[in-house]
Coordinates of N, CA and C and ligand atoms in Angstrom, one line a residue:
M1 N 102.8 107.1 151.6 CA 102.5 106.4 150.8 C 102.4 107.0 149.2
I2 N 103.0 106.4 148.2 CA 102.7 107.0 146.8 C 101.6 106.8 146.2
K3 N 100.7 107.7 145.8 CA 99.1 107.7 145.2 C 99.7 107.5 143.7
K4 N 99.4 106.5 143.3 CA 99.3 106.1 141.9 C 98.2 106.6 140.9
T5 N 98.7 107.6 139.9 CA 97.4 108.0 139.3 C 96.9 107.2 138.4
R6 N 95.6 106.9 138.2 CA 95.2 106.1 137.2 C 95.4 106.3 135.8
E7 N 96.0 105.5 135.0 CA 96.1 105.8 133.7 C 94.8 106.0 133.1
P8 N 94.3 106.7 132.0 CA 93.0 106.4 131.4 C 92.9 105.2 130.5
D9 N 91.8 105.0 130.2 CA 91.5 103.6 129.1 C 91.4 104.3 128.0
L10 N 92.5 104.2 127.2 CA 92.3 104.8 125.9 C 91.5 103.9 124.8
A11 N 91.1 102.5 125.4 CA 90.5 101.6 124.6 C 89.0 102.2 124.2
G12 N 88.5 103.3 125.1 CA 87.2 104.1 124.9 C 85.9 103.0 125.8
V13 N 84.8 103.8 125.7 CA 83.7 103.3 126.2 C 82.9 102.5 125.2
P14 N 82.8 101.3 125.0 CA 81.9 100.8 123.9 C 80.4 101.2 124.0
G15 N 79.8 101.3 123.2 CA 78.2 101.4 122.9 C 78.0 103.0 123.1
G16 N 78.5 104.0 123.5 CA 78.2 105.2 123.4 C 78.5 105.9 122.4
P17 N 78.5 107.4 122.5 CA 78.8 108.0 121.2 C 79.9 108.1 120.9
V18 N 80.6 108.0 119.5 CA 81.9 108.0 119.1 C 82.6 109.4 119.4
L19 N 82.0 110.5 119.3 CA 82.3 111.8 119.7 C 81.3 112.7 120.3
Q20 N 81.9 113.3 121.4 CA 80.8 114.3 122.2 C 81.6 115.8 122.4
A21 N 80.7 116.6 122.1 CA 81.1 118.1 122.7 C 80.0 118.4 123.7
L22 N 80.5 118.7 125.0 CA 79.6 119.4 125.9 C 79.8 121.0 126.2
G23 N 78.9 121.7 125.9 CA 79.2 123.2 126.2 C 80.3 123.8 125.8
V24 N 80.8 123.5 124.5 CA 82.0 123.8 124.1 C 82.2 125.5 123.6
H25 N 83.2 126.5 124.0 CA 83.2 127.6 123.6 C 84.8 127.5 123.1
K26 N 85.0 128.2 122.0 CA 86.4 128.4 121.5 C 86.4 130.1 121.1
V27 N 87.3 130.6 122.0 CA 87.6 132.2 121.6 C 89.1 132.5 121.3
Y28 N 89.3 133.0 120.2 CA 90.7 133.3 119.7 C 91.0 134.7 120.2
D29 N 92.1 134.9 121.1 CA 92.2 136.1 121.8 C 93.5 136.6 121.4
E30 N 93.8 136.4 119.9 CA 95.1 136.9 119.8 C 94.9 138.0 119.1
G31 N 96.0 139.1 119.4 CA 95.9 140.6 118.8 C 94.6 141.6 119.5
P32 N 94.5 142.3 118.8 CA 93.2 143.2 119.6 C 92.1 142.8 119.5
A33 N 91.7 141.9 118.5 CA 90.2 141.3 118.7 C 90.1 139.9 119.3
R34 N 88.8 140.0 120.0 CA 88.5 138.5 120.6 C 87.5 137.9 119.7
V35 N 87.8 136.9 119.2 CA 87.0 136.4 118.1 C 86.2 135.1 118.8
R36 N 84.9 135.1 118.9 CA 84.2 134.0 119.8 C 83.6 133.2 118.5
V37 N 84.4 132.0 118.4 CA 84.2 131.3 117.2 C 83.3 130.1 117.4
L38 N 83.2 129.4 118.6 CA 82.2 128.4 119.1 C 81.5 129.1 120.5
E39 N 80.2 129.0 120.3 CA 79.4 129.3 121.7 C 78.3 128.3 122.1
D40 N 78.9 127.5 123.1 CA 78.2 126.6 123.7 C 77.6 125.5 122.7
V41 N 78.5 124.9 122.2 CA 78.2 123.9 121.1 C 78.4 122.5 121.9
S42 N 77.0 121.9 121.6 CA 77.1 120.7 122.3 C 76.6 119.7 120.8
L43 N 77.2 118.4 120.8 CA 77.0 117.6 119.8 C 77.2 116.0 120.5
A44 N 76.3 115.3 120.0 CA 77.1 113.8 120.1 C 76.9 113.3 118.5
V45 N 77.9 112.3 118.3 CA 77.8 111.6 117.2 C 77.9 110.1 117.6
Q46 N 76.8 109.5 117.1 CA 76.5 107.9 117.4 C 77.6 107.1 116.4
A47 N 77.6 106.0 116.8 CA 78.5 105.2 116.1 C 77.8 104.9 115.0
G48 N 78.5 104.9 113.7 CA 77.7 104.5 112.6 C 77.2 105.7 111.5
E49 N 76.8 106.7 112.3 CA 76.1 107.9 111.8 C 76.9 108.8 110.9
M50 N 76.0 109.2 109.8 CA 76.6 110.2 108.7 C 76.2 111.6 108.9
L51 N 76.8 112.5 109.7 CA 76.6 113.7 110.0 C 77.2 114.8 108.8
A52 N 76.3 115.9 108.4 CA 76.7 116.8 107.5 C 76.8 118.0 108.2
I53 N 77.7 119.0 108.3 CA 77.9 120.3 109.0 C 78.0 121.4 107.8
V54 N 77.1 122.2 107.6 CA 77.2 123.2 106.6 C 77.2 124.6 107.4
G55 N 77.4 125.8 106.6 CA 77.6 126.9 107.3 C 78.3 128.0 106.5
A56 N 78.1 129.2 106.6 CA 79.0 130.3 105.8 C 80.6 129.9 105.9
S57 N 81.2 130.5 105.3 CA 82.8 130.5 105.1 C 83.1 131.5 106.5
G58 N 84.1 130.7 107.6 CA 84.2 131.7 108.9 C 83.5 131.7 109.7
S59 N 82.4 130.7 109.6 CA 81.3 130.5 110.7 C 81.9 129.4 111.8
G60 N 83.1 128.8 111.6 CA 83.6 128.2 112.7 C 83.7 126.4 112.4
K61 N 83.3 126.3 111.2 CA 83.4 124.6 111.1 C 84.5 124.0 111.2
S62 N 85.7 124.5 110.4 CA 86.9 124.0 110.8 C 87.4 124.0 112.1
T63 N 87.1 125.0 112.9 CA 87.6 124.9 114.2 C 86.8 123.9 114.9
L64 N 85.5 123.8 114.6 CA 84.8 122.7 115.5 C 85.5 121.3 115.0
L65 N 85.9 121.1 113.8 CA 86.4 119.8 113.5 C 87.7 119.8 114.4
H66 N 88.4 120.6 114.4 CA 90.0 120.8 115.2 C 89.7 120.4 116.6
V67 N 88.4 120.9 117.2 CA 88.3 120.8 118.6 C 87.9 119.4 118.9
L68 N 87.1 118.8 117.8 CA 86.5 117.3 118.0 C 87.5 116.5 117.8
G69 N 88.3 117.0 116.9 CA 89.7 116.1 116.6 C 90.5 115.9 117.5
L70 N 90.9 116.7 118.5 CA 91.8 116.9 119.7 C 93.0 117.4 118.8
L71 N 92.8 118.2 117.9 CA 94.0 119.0 117.4 C 94.0 120.4 117.5
D72 N 92.9 120.9 118.7 CA 92.9 122.4 119.2 C 92.3 122.1 120.6
Q73 N 92.4 122.9 121.4 CA 91.5 122.8 122.8 C 90.6 123.7 122.8
P74 N 89.5 123.1 123.2 CA 88.3 124.2 123.6 C 88.8 125.4 124.5
T75 N 88.2 126.6 124.5 CA 88.4 127.5 125.8 C 87.9 127.2 127.0
S76 N 86.6 126.5 126.8 CA 85.8 125.9 128.0 C 85.0 124.8 127.5
G77 N 84.4 123.9 128.2 CA 83.5 122.8 127.7 C 84.5 121.7 127.6
S78 N 83.7 120.5 127.4 CA 84.4 119.1 127.2 C 84.2 118.6 125.8
V79 N 85.2 117.8 125.6 CA 85.1 116.7 124.4 C 85.5 115.4 125.0
R80 N 84.7 114.3 124.3 CA 85.0 113.1 124.6 C 85.1 112.4 123.4
V81 N 86.2 111.7 123.0 CA 86.3 110.7 122.0 C 86.2 109.4 122.5
A82 N 85.2 108.5 121.8 CA 84.6 107.1 122.2 C 84.9 107.4 123.8
G83 N 84.1 108.3 124.5 CA 83.7 108.3 125.9 C 84.8 108.7 126.8
V84 N 86.0 108.9 126.1 CA 87.3 109.5 126.7 C 87.5 110.9 127.1
E85 N 87.2 111.4 128.2 CA 87.2 112.8 128.2 C 88.8 113.4 128.2
A86 N 88.8 114.1 126.9 CA 90.1 114.6 126.3 C 91.0 115.6 127.2
A87 N 90.2 116.2 128.2 CA 90.7 117.5 129.0 C 91.8 116.7 130.1
A88 N 91.7 115.4 130.3 CA 92.6 114.9 131.1 C 93.7 114.1 130.6
L89 N 93.7 114.1 129.3 CA 94.9 113.6 128.5 C 96.0 114.5 128.2
S90 N 97.3 113.8 128.4 CA 98.6 114.4 128.0 C 98.6 114.5 126.4
E91 N 99.5 115.4 125.6 CA 99.7 115.4 124.3 C 99.5 113.9 123.7
S92 N 100.6 113.2 124.4 CA 100.8 111.6 123.7 C 99.7 110.8 124.0
Q93 N 98.9 111.1 125.0 CA 97.9 110.3 124.9 C 96.6 110.7 124.1
K94 N 96.5 112.0 123.9 CA 95.5 112.3 122.8 C 95.9 111.9 121.4
S95 N 97.2 111.8 121.1 CA 97.8 111.4 119.8 C 97.5 109.9 119.5
V96 N 97.5 109.2 120.9 CA 97.2 107.8 120.7 C 95.7 107.6 120.4
L97 N 95.1 108.0 121.2 CA 93.4 108.1 121.1 C 93.1 108.7 119.9
R98 N 93.7 109.6 119.2 CA 93.3 110.0 117.6 C 93.6 109.1 116.6
N99 N 94.9 108.5 117.0 CA 95.2 107.3 116.0 C 94.5 106.0 116.0
R100 N 94.0 106.0 116.9 CA 93.2 104.7 117.3 C 91.4 104.9 116.8
K101 N 91.1 106.0 117.1 CA 89.7 106.3 116.9 C 89.3 107.1 115.9
L102 N 89.9 108.1 115.4 CA 89.6 109.0 114.5 C 90.4 109.0 113.2
G103 N 89.8 109.2 112.1 CA 90.4 109.5 110.8 C 90.2 110.8 110.4
F104 N 91.1 111.2 109.4 CA 90.9 112.8 108.9 C 91.0 113.1 107.6
V105 N 90.3 113.6 106.6 CA 90.2 113.9 105.4 C 90.0 115.4 105.4
Y106 N 90.9 116.1 104.3 CA 90.7 117.7 104.4 C 90.5 117.9 103.0
Q107 N 90.3 119.3 102.9 CA 90.2 119.6 101.2 C 91.4 119.5 100.5
F108 N 92.5 119.4 100.9 CA 93.7 119.4 100.4 C 94.3 117.9 100.7
H109 N 94.8 117.1 99.9 CA 95.0 115.4 100.1 C 95.7 115.8 101.4
H110 N 97.1 116.4 101.5 CA 98.0 116.3 102.6 C 98.6 114.7 102.2
L111 N 99.0 114.2 101.1 CA 99.6 113.2 100.9 C 101.0 113.6 100.9
L112 N 102.1 112.7 101.3 CA 103.6 113.2 101.3 C 104.0 112.7 99.8
S113 N 104.4 113.7 99.2 CA 104.5 113.3 97.7 C 105.7 112.4 97.2
E114 N 106.6 112.4 98.2 CA 107.8 111.3 97.9 C 107.5 109.9 98.2
F115 N 106.4 109.8 98.8 CA 106.0 108.2 99.2 C 104.9 107.8 98.0
T116 N 104.9 106.5 98.0 CA 103.8 106.0 97.2 C 102.2 106.1 97.8
A117 N 101.3 106.0 97.0 CA 100.0 106.0 97.7 C 100.0 104.9 98.7
L118 N 100.7 103.7 98.5 CA 100.6 102.7 99.5 C 101.3 103.0 100.7
D119 N 102.4 103.7 100.5 CA 103.1 104.1 101.9 C 102.4 105.1 102.7
N120 N 101.8 106.1 101.8 CA 101.0 107.0 102.2 C 100.0 106.3 103.4
V121 N 99.0 105.5 102.7 CA 98.1 104.8 103.5 C 98.5 104.1 104.6
A122 N 99.8 103.4 104.6 CA 100.4 102.8 105.7 C 100.6 103.5 107.0
M123 N 101.0 104.8 106.5 CA 101.5 105.8 107.5 C 100.8 105.7 109.0
P124 N 99.7 105.7 109.2 CA 99.4 105.8 110.4 C 99.4 104.4 111.1
L125 N 99.5 103.4 110.3 CA 99.9 102.0 111.3 C 101.2 101.9 111.5
I126 N 102.3 102.5 110.6 CA 103.5 102.8 111.0 C 103.9 103.6 112.4
V127 N 102.9 104.6 112.3 CA 103.1 105.5 113.5 C 102.5 104.4 114.9
R128 N 101.7 103.7 114.4 CA 101.3 102.8 115.8 C 102.3 101.6 116.1
R129 N 103.4 101.6 115.1 CA 104.6 100.8 115.5 C 104.0 99.3 114.8
M130 N 103.1 99.3 114.0 CA 102.9 98.1 113.2 C 104.1 97.7 112.5
P131 N 104.4 96.3 112.4 CA 105.4 95.9 111.3 C 104.9 96.3 110.0
R132 N 106.1 96.7 109.1 CA 106.0 97.4 107.9 C 105.2 96.6 107.0
S133 N 105.4 95.2 106.9 CA 104.7 94.1 106.0 C 103.4 94.3 106.2
Q134 N 102.9 94.1 107.6 CA 101.6 93.8 107.8 C 100.8 95.4 107.7
A135 N 101.7 96.5 107.8 CA 100.9 97.8 107.7 C 100.5 98.1 106.1
R136 N 101.5 97.5 105.2 CA 101.5 97.5 103.8 C 100.2 96.4 103.6
E137 N 100.2 95.5 104.0 CA 98.9 94.4 103.7 C 97.6 95.2 104.0
R138 N 97.5 95.7 105.3 CA 96.4 96.6 105.7 C 96.0 97.9 104.5
A139 N 97.2 98.4 104.1 CA 97.0 99.6 103.1 C 96.4 99.4 102.1
R140 N 97.2 98.2 101.4 CA 96.4 97.3 100.1 C 95.1 97.3 100.3
E141 N 94.6 96.7 101.6 CA 92.9 96.7 101.4 C 92.4 98.1 101.6
A142 N 92.7 98.6 102.0 CA 92.3 100.2 102.4 C 92.2 100.8 101.0
L143 N 93.2 100.6 100.2 CA 93.0 101.0 98.8 C 92.2 100.4 97.9
A144 N 92.0 99.0 98.2 CA 90.9 98.3 97.5 C 89.6 98.7 97.6
K145 N 89.3 99.1 98.9 CA 88.2 99.7 99.3 C 87.4 101.0 98.6
V146 N 88.9 101.7 98.2 CA 88.3 102.9 97.5 C 88.7 102.9 96.3
G147 N 88.8 101.5 95.7 CA 88.7 101.4 94.3 C 90.2 101.7 93.6
L148 N 91.3 101.8 94.4 CA 92.5 102.4 93.9 C 93.7 101.0 94.2
A149 N 93.1 100.0 94.3 CA 94.2 98.8 94.3 C 95.3 98.9 93.1
A150 N 94.7 99.2 91.9 CA 95.9 99.3 90.9 C 96.9 100.4 90.9
R151 N 96.7 101.3 91.8 CA 97.4 102.7 91.9 C 98.1 102.6 93.1
A152 N 98.5 101.5 93.6 CA 99.1 101.4 95.0 C 100.6 102.1 94.8
L153 N 101.1 101.8 93.9 CA 102.8 102.1 93.9 C 102.8 103.6 93.2
H154 N 101.7 104.0 93.0 CA 101.9 105.5 92.2 C 102.2 106.5 93.3
A155 N 102.8 107.6 92.9 CA 103.1 108.7 93.9 C 101.9 109.7 93.6
P156 N 101.6 110.3 94.8 CA 100.3 111.4 94.5 C 100.6 112.3 93.3
G157 N 101.6 112.5 92.7 CA 101.7 113.6 91.8 C 101.5 112.8 90.3
Q158 N 101.3 111.4 90.4 CA 100.7 110.6 89.3 C 99.3 110.3 89.2
L159 N 98.6 111.0 90.3 CA 97.1 110.8 90.3 C 96.2 112.1 90.1
S160 N 95.1 111.6 89.6 CA 94.2 112.6 89.6 C 93.8 113.3 91.0
G161 N 93.1 114.6 91.0 CA 92.4 115.2 92.2 C 91.6 114.3 93.1
G162 N 90.7 113.6 92.4 CA 89.7 112.7 92.8 C 90.5 111.7 93.2
E163 N 91.4 110.9 92.4 CA 92.0 109.8 93.3 C 92.9 110.5 94.6
R164 N 93.4 111.5 94.3 CA 94.1 111.7 95.8 C 93.4 111.9 96.8
Q165 N 92.2 112.5 96.6 CA 91.2 112.3 97.8 C 90.8 111.0 98.3
R166 N 90.7 110.0 97.1 CA 90.6 108.4 97.5 C 91.5 107.9 98.6
V167 N 92.9 108.6 98.1 CA 93.8 107.9 98.7 C 93.9 108.2 100.3
A168 N 93.7 109.8 100.4 CA 93.4 110.5 101.6 C 92.2 109.7 102.6
L169 N 91.2 109.3 101.8 CA 90.2 108.3 102.4 C 90.8 106.9 103.1
A170 N 91.3 106.4 102.2 CA 92.0 105.1 102.4 C 93.1 105.3 103.8
R171 N 93.8 106.4 103.7 CA 94.5 106.7 104.8 C 93.8 107.0 106.1
A172 N 92.7 107.5 106.1 CA 92.0 107.8 107.1 C 91.3 106.3 107.6
L173 N 91.1 105.6 106.7 CA 90.3 104.6 107.0 C 91.3 103.3 107.6
V174 N 92.4 103.5 107.3 CA 93.2 102.1 107.5 C 93.5 101.8 108.7
G175 N 93.3 102.6 109.8 CA 93.2 102.4 111.3 C 92.1 101.8 111.7
E176 N 91.1 101.6 111.0 CA 89.6 101.3 111.4 C 89.1 102.4 112.5
P177 N 89.0 103.5 112.1 CA 88.4 104.4 113.2 C 86.9 104.1 113.0
A178 N 86.7 104.8 114.4 CA 85.3 105.0 114.8 C 84.6 106.1 114.0
C179 N 85.0 106.9 113.8 CA 84.7 108.2 113.3 C 85.6 108.8 112.5
V180 N 85.6 109.3 111.1 CA 86.1 110.4 110.1 C 85.7 111.5 110.1
L181 N 86.6 112.4 110.4 CA 86.3 113.9 110.3 C 86.8 114.4 108.9
A182 N 86.0 114.8 108.1 CA 86.3 115.3 106.7 C 85.7 116.8 106.8
D183 N 86.8 117.7 106.3 CA 86.6 119.0 106.2 C 86.8 119.6 104.8
E184 N 85.6 119.8 104.3 CA 85.4 119.8 102.6 C 86.0 119.1 102.1
P185 N 86.0 117.7 101.9 CA 86.6 116.7 101.4 C 86.4 116.7 99.9
T186 N 85.3 117.2 99.5 CA 85.1 117.4 97.8 C 85.3 118.8 97.5
G187 N 85.8 119.6 98.3 CA 85.9 121.1 98.2 C 86.6 121.6 97.0
N188 N 87.5 120.8 96.5 CA 88.6 120.8 95.5 C 88.3 120.3 94.4
L189 N 87.2 119.7 94.2 CA 86.9 118.6 93.2 C 85.7 119.2 92.2
D190 N 85.7 118.7 91.0 CA 84.7 119.3 90.0 C 83.4 118.3 90.4
R191 N 82.3 119.0 90.0 CA 81.1 118.6 90.4 C 80.9 117.0 90.3
H192 N 81.1 116.4 89.2 CA 81.3 115.2 88.8 C 82.1 114.2 90.0
T193 N 83.2 114.8 90.1 CA 84.2 114.0 90.8 C 83.7 114.2 92.3
A194 N 83.3 115.1 92.9 CA 82.7 115.5 94.1 C 81.9 114.4 94.4
Q195 N 80.8 114.3 93.4 CA 79.6 113.2 93.7 C 80.2 111.8 93.8
G196 N 81.2 111.5 92.9 CA 81.7 110.3 93.0 C 82.7 110.1 94.5
M197 N 83.0 111.1 95.0 CA 83.6 110.9 96.2 C 82.8 110.5 97.3
F198 N 81.8 111.7 97.2 CA 80.7 111.5 98.3 C 80.1 110.3 98.2
D199 N 79.7 109.6 97.1 CA 79.0 108.3 97.0 C 79.8 107.2 97.5
L200 N 81.3 107.6 97.6 CA 82.0 106.4 98.0 C 82.1 106.7 99.9
L201 N 82.0 107.8 100.4 CA 81.9 108.1 101.9 C 80.8 107.6 102.1
V202 N 79.5 107.5 101.5 CA 78.3 107.0 101.7 C 78.3 105.4 101.8
Q203 N 79.0 105.1 100.6 CA 79.2 103.5 100.8 C 80.1 102.8 101.7
V204 N 81.1 103.9 102.1 CA 82.2 103.1 103.6 C 81.4 103.2 104.7
N205 N 80.4 104.5 104.8 CA 79.4 104.5 106.1 C 78.6 103.2 106.0
Q206 N 78.1 102.8 105.0 CA 77.1 101.8 105.2 C 77.8 100.3 105.1
E207 N 78.8 100.3 104.4 CA 79.5 98.7 104.4 C 80.5 98.7 105.9
L208 N 81.0 99.6 106.0 CA 82.0 99.4 107.3 C 81.4 100.0 108.7
G209 N 80.3 100.8 108.4 CA 79.7 101.3 109.7 C 80.6 102.4 110.3
T210 N 81.4 103.0 110.0 CA 82.4 104.0 110.1 C 81.3 105.3 110.4
A211 N 81.6 106.1 111.4 CA 80.7 107.2 111.4 C 81.7 108.4 110.5
F212 N 81.0 109.3 110.2 CA 81.5 110.4 109.7 C 80.7 111.8 109.8
V213 N 81.6 112.9 110.1 CA 81.2 114.3 110.5 C 82.0 114.8 109.0
I214 N 80.9 115.4 108.1 CA 81.5 115.9 107.0 C 81.1 117.4 107.1
V215 N 82.1 118.3 106.7 CA 81.8 119.7 106.5 C 81.7 120.0 105.0
T216 N 80.7 120.6 104.5 CA 80.6 120.7 103.2 C 80.2 121.9 102.8
H217 N 80.2 122.5 102.0 CA 79.5 123.8 101.3 C 78.3 123.6 100.4
D218 N 78.5 122.0 100.2 CA 77.3 121.8 99.1 C 76.1 121.1 99.6
L219 N 74.8 121.8 99.5 CA 73.8 121.5 100.1 C 72.9 120.3 99.6
D220 N 73.3 119.8 98.5 CA 72.7 118.6 97.8 C 73.6 117.6 98.4
L221 N 74.9 117.5 98.5 CA 75.7 116.5 99.2 C 75.3 116.4 100.5
A222 N 75.1 117.5 101.3 CA 74.7 117.4 102.7 C 73.4 116.7 103.0
G223 N 72.5 116.9 102.0 CA 71.2 116.3 102.0 C 71.2 114.8 102.1
R224 N 72.4 114.4 101.4 CA 72.4 113.0 101.5 C 73.0 112.3 102.8
A225 N 73.6 113.0 103.6 CA 73.8 112.5 105.1 C 72.7 112.3 105.8
G226 N 72.9 111.5 106.7 CA 71.5 110.9 107.6 C 71.4 112.1 108.5
R227 N 72.0 113.2 109.0 CA 71.6 114.3 109.8 C 72.5 115.5 109.3
R228 N 71.8 116.6 109.4 CA 72.5 117.9 108.9 C 72.4 119.0 109.8
L229 N 73.4 119.5 110.2 CA 73.3 120.7 111.1 C 74.2 121.8 110.6
T230 N 73.6 123.0 111.3 CA 74.4 124.2 110.4 C 75.0 125.1 111.5
M231 N 76.3 125.5 111.1 CA 77.0 126.6 112.2 C 76.6 128.1 111.6
A232 N 76.3 128.7 112.5 CA 75.9 130.0 112.2 C 76.1 130.8 113.6
D233 N 76.8 132.0 113.6 CA 77.2 132.8 114.7 C 77.5 132.0 116.0
G234 N 78.3 131.0 115.5 CA 79.2 130.3 116.6 C 78.3 129.1 117.6
K235 N 77.1 129.2 116.6 CA 76.1 128.1 117.2 C 75.9 127.0 116.1
L236 N 75.6 126.0 116.8 CA 75.4 124.7 115.8 C 73.8 124.2 115.9
G237 N 73.1 124.4 114.9 CA 71.7 124.1 115.0 C 71.2 123.5 113.8
Ligands
ADP1 P1 85.2 127.8 108.6 O1 85.8 126.6 108.5 O2 83.6 127.7 108.8 O3 85.2 128.5 107.4 P2 86.9 128.7 110.8 O4 86.7 127.6 111.9 O5 88.2 128.4 109.9 O6 85.7 128.8 110.0 O7 87.2 129.9 111.3 C1 86.3 130.7 112.3 C2 86.6 132.0 112.5 O8 87.6 132.0 113.5 C3 87.2 132.9 111.7 O9 86.4 134.4 111.8 C4 88.6 132.8 111.6 O10 89.1 134.2 111.1 C5 88.9 132.6 112.9 N1 90.1 132.0 113.2 C6 90.2 130.7 112.7 N2 91.5 130.2 113.2 C7 92.3 131.2 113.9 C8 93.3 131.5 114.6 N3 94.5 130.4 114.8 N4 93.5 132.9 115.1 C9 92.5 133.6 115.2 N5 91.4 133.4 114.7 C10 91.1 132.3 113.9
MG2 MG1 86.9 125.8 107.1

């Protein structure tokens, strides 16, 4: 008899944490040095919560976001996205889960320079094989949410730094993720523009109920999140 392997349900488990790390360790073992970056990190991010992570440069914040976002594997321990255990998934299943449940914003916008803001924002939906006209319609709505409806047909090179980060946020939101992982999203902006960007993150969190995990150097901004944790010596506390 052929035993059929059960397909994991990538729709996730409703009601539980949107993201979970359980006893996660990450060791980089390249070259002569073993770098222990994450040591027994456990974390649960609840639906709709806004969590800030602070910590010195090199303390492992980006590594943690990569592991939480299924872009990197922990050396040991487990990561669950919407209750789905990542270790059991193939790379393509991880991509599907990431595309459906998570959004990403980085310090640098990573927009494609040859595409308009609208088409950049539509990209995660095109990847989902949504018809182009419908994807563009949703992208328009997402751009309106970040106050950039009028800039839809501009290329990234025609936008200011703050506007580009807003487009990156719209791209992260267009798929209606449960949680956005933002790695120093204001790190490349001047003080005033950074405040405006953070205001927008708070507004989106409150209006759409999207959970956020935001890595930032800025303690003032971090203080505005619902919860704040610090990375130090590989530990999160
Ligand atoms: P942060 O985002 O807090 O500045 P990172 O997560 O980028 O910190 O890096 C944490 C530590 O892990 C640093 O010591 C860094 O040099 C090391 N590190 C990051 N990525 C790699 C890698 N691919 N190979 C080896 N070491 C790495
Ligand atoms: Mg970093």
